[in-house]
Short mmCIF file of C-alpha atoms in Angstrom, two decimals:
data_model
loop_
_atom_site.label_atom_id
_atom_site.label_comp_id
_atom_site.label_asym_id
_atom_site.label_seq_id
_atom_site.Cartn_x
_atom_site.Cartn_y
_atom_site.Cartn_z
CA MET A 1 15.11 49.06 44.64
CA PRO A 2 14.25 45.52 43.49
CA ALA A 3 15.03 44.11 40.06
CA ARG A 4 13.14 45.68 37.19
CA THR A 5 12.45 43.29 34.29
CA VAL A 6 12.39 44.63 30.73
CA SER A 7 12.85 43.32 27.20
CA PRO A 8 15.93 44.25 25.15
CA ASP A 9 13.67 46.47 23.02
CA ASP A 10 12.72 48.55 26.07
CA LEU A 11 16.13 49.49 27.46
CA PRO A 12 16.33 52.80 29.30
CA ASP A 13 18.26 55.72 27.78
CA HIS A 14 20.91 55.45 30.47
CA LEU A 15 22.14 51.95 31.33
CA PRO A 16 22.35 51.13 35.02
CA PRO A 17 25.66 49.86 36.39
CA LEU A 18 24.32 46.30 36.68
CA VAL A 19 22.25 44.29 34.20
CA LEU A 20 21.14 40.72 34.78
CA LEU A 21 20.24 38.39 31.91
CA VAL A 22 18.37 35.42 33.32
CA GLY A 23 18.04 32.36 31.13
CA ASP A 24 20.08 30.46 28.60
CA GLU A 25 18.19 30.77 25.31
CA GLU A 26 21.16 31.68 23.11
CA LEU A 27 19.18 33.77 20.60
CA LEU A 28 17.63 35.90 23.34
CA VAL A 29 20.93 36.23 25.23
CA GLY A 30 22.73 37.29 22.06
CA ARG A 31 20.06 39.85 21.20
CA ALA A 32 20.13 41.26 24.72
CA ILE A 33 23.93 41.60 24.70
CA SER A 34 23.80 43.29 21.28
CA ALA A 35 21.13 45.72 22.48
CA LEU A 36 23.11 46.50 25.64
CA SER A 37 26.28 47.03 23.61
CA ALA A 38 24.47 49.42 21.27
CA ALA A 39 22.99 51.30 24.24
CA ALA A 40 26.43 51.56 25.87
CA ARG A 41 27.90 52.95 22.61
CA ARG A 42 25.08 55.51 22.39
CA GLN A 43 25.89 56.59 25.94
CA GLU A 44 29.65 56.61 25.39
CA PRO A 45 30.94 56.03 21.83
CA ASP A 46 34.42 55.01 23.06
CA VAL A 47 33.18 52.37 25.52
CA THR A 48 35.52 49.42 25.97
CA GLU A 49 33.68 46.10 25.76
CA SER A 50 34.84 42.84 27.34
CA GLU A 51 33.10 39.48 27.31
CA ILE A 52 34.23 36.46 29.28
CA ALA A 53 32.78 33.12 30.37
CA GLY A 54 32.15 32.80 34.10
CA GLY A 55 34.13 29.57 34.38
CA GLU A 56 37.23 31.28 32.92
CA LEU A 57 37.32 34.18 35.38
CA ASP A 58 39.96 34.56 38.03
CA GLY A 59 40.25 37.18 40.75
CA SER A 60 43.11 39.22 39.28
CA GLU A 61 41.46 39.43 35.88
CA LEU A 62 38.24 40.62 37.51
CA HIS A 63 40.06 43.36 39.41
CA GLU A 64 41.55 44.50 36.11
CA LEU A 65 38.21 44.44 34.27
CA LEU A 66 36.14 46.02 37.04
CA GLY A 67 38.58 48.26 38.86
CA PRO A 68 38.66 52.03 38.34
CA SER A 69 40.26 53.18 35.10
CA LEU A 70 43.20 55.54 35.19
CA PHE A 71 41.63 57.61 32.41
CA GLY A 72 38.00 57.16 33.46
CA ASP A 73 37.13 55.12 30.36
CA ALA A 74 33.61 53.74 30.15
CA ARG A 75 33.47 49.94 30.12
CA LEU A 76 30.91 47.26 29.43
CA VAL A 77 31.84 43.93 31.01
CA VAL A 78 29.74 40.91 30.04
CA VAL A 79 30.07 37.76 32.14
CA ARG A 80 28.40 34.87 30.33
CA SER A 81 27.39 31.78 32.30
CA ALA A 82 27.78 33.58 35.62
CA GLN A 83 26.50 30.42 37.33
CA ASP A 84 29.91 28.88 36.50
CA VAL A 85 31.99 31.51 38.31
CA LYS A 86 34.50 29.79 40.58
CA VAL A 87 34.43 30.45 44.32
CA ALA A 88 37.68 32.48 44.28
CA ALA A 89 36.42 34.73 41.47
CA LEU A 90 33.01 35.00 43.14
CA ALA A 91 34.66 36.50 46.22
CA VAL A 92 36.07 39.25 43.98
CA LEU A 93 32.95 39.72 41.84
CA LYS A 94 30.41 39.97 44.65
CA PRO A 95 31.59 43.36 46.04
CA TYR A 96 31.45 44.87 42.53
CA VAL A 97 27.91 43.54 42.10
CA GLU A 98 26.87 44.96 45.48
CA SER A 99 28.46 48.35 44.73
CA PRO A 100 29.35 48.83 41.05
CA THR A 101 32.10 51.25 40.06
CA ASP A 102 31.16 54.45 38.20
CA GLY A 103 31.66 54.23 34.45
CA ILE A 104 31.37 50.44 34.35
CA THR A 105 28.30 48.47 33.33
CA ILE A 106 28.41 44.84 34.44
CA VAL A 107 26.20 42.38 32.54
CA LEU A 108 25.74 39.03 34.26
CA GLN A 109 24.17 36.28 32.18
CA HIS A 110 22.93 33.60 34.56
CA ALA A 111 21.03 30.50 33.47
CA GLY A 112 18.94 30.67 36.64
CA GLY A 113 18.59 27.77 39.00
CA ALA A 114 20.73 26.60 41.89
CA PRO A 115 24.36 26.98 40.75
CA ALA A 116 25.76 30.29 42.06
CA LYS A 117 22.28 31.30 43.26
CA ALA A 118 23.94 33.53 45.85
CA LEU A 119 25.31 35.70 43.02
CA LEU A 120 21.88 35.85 41.40
CA ASP A 121 20.26 36.85 44.70
CA THR A 122 22.95 39.47 45.40
CA ALA A 123 22.46 40.99 41.97
CA ARG A 124 18.70 41.12 42.40
CA LYS A 125 19.09 43.01 45.69
CA SER A 126 21.11 45.71 43.93
CA LYS A 127 19.67 48.30 41.57
CA VAL A 128 19.57 45.83 38.72
CA LEU A 129 17.89 45.83 35.35
CA GLU A 130 16.77 42.27 34.58
CA ILE A 131 16.17 40.90 31.08
CA GLY A 132 14.48 37.52 30.74
CA CYS A 133 16.23 35.15 28.32
CA ALA A 134 14.64 31.84 29.31
CA LYS A 135 13.93 29.10 26.81
CA LEU A 136 10.42 29.26 25.40
CA THR A 137 8.99 25.86 26.27
CA ARG A 138 5.25 26.38 25.99
CA PRO A 139 3.50 26.58 22.60
CA GLU A 140 1.82 29.89 23.56
CA GLU A 141 5.25 31.45 24.23
CA ARG A 142 6.47 30.47 20.76
CA LEU A 143 3.29 31.87 19.18
CA ASP A 144 3.83 35.16 21.04
CA PHE A 145 7.48 35.15 19.94
CA VAL A 146 6.49 34.84 16.26
CA ARG A 147 3.86 37.59 16.59
CA ASN A 148 6.46 39.89 18.19
CA GLU A 149 9.05 39.07 15.52
CA VAL A 150 6.60 40.02 12.78
CA ARG A 151 5.70 43.24 14.66
CA ARG A 152 9.41 44.10 15.09
CA ALA A 153 9.81 43.77 11.32
CA GLY A 154 6.88 46.16 10.81
CA GLY A 155 4.42 43.55 9.59
CA ARG A 156 1.22 41.87 10.61
CA ILE A 157 0.28 38.20 10.63
CA ALA A 158 -3.02 36.38 10.94
CA PRO A 159 -3.48 34.09 13.97
CA ASP A 160 -3.87 30.97 11.84
CA ALA A 161 -0.67 31.87 9.92
CA VAL A 162 1.24 32.12 13.21
CA THR A 163 0.02 28.67 14.20
CA ALA A 164 0.85 27.22 10.79
CA LEU A 165 4.35 28.71 10.89
CA VAL A 166 5.10 27.35 14.36
CA ASP A 167 3.70 23.94 13.41
CA ALA A 168 5.85 23.84 10.26
CA VAL A 169 9.10 25.20 11.72
CA GLY A 170 9.00 23.76 15.22
CA SER A 171 10.50 25.14 18.41
CA ASP A 172 13.92 26.41 17.24
CA LEU A 173 13.82 30.16 17.92
CA ARG A 174 16.52 30.95 15.36
CA GLU A 175 14.44 29.24 12.67
CA LEU A 176 11.27 30.96 13.83
CA ALA A 177 13.04 34.34 13.86
CA ALA A 178 14.30 33.80 10.33
#
């Protein structure tokens, strides 16, 4: 089954064992991780959560984080900046991505692009849920973002007000979200 792309607001009731966050817009990545964490806690209230930067991973730590639990505890393991995973750690991570362990949800945040593209491609070949977190570079994307933010808050906004807001605030998503 190929990658299925969703927004953090449209997560399935049951998280798959592998979730891929593609992009490096910090606001969107943070929201996605928060939504995944909340979904994991709904599934299993006692889930153990771990978050680590890809460049800090080593093989033994990965085996500990991703290996089977003695007590069968549910775990959520978030690897930020997966494009920075070192070759030695990648050799350990790749088999878990190809065949995740039961009870463990692996979240790989990858900026996209060439670094560690093999990991990105491997993840996409698995039964992965993909959430787009790319920077919004085009004006239309920022306008859509503002409209969606207002909708999420339960409000409505006129088209000219959206344009005026984006013109006044600029392109910083955190400022636009506020």
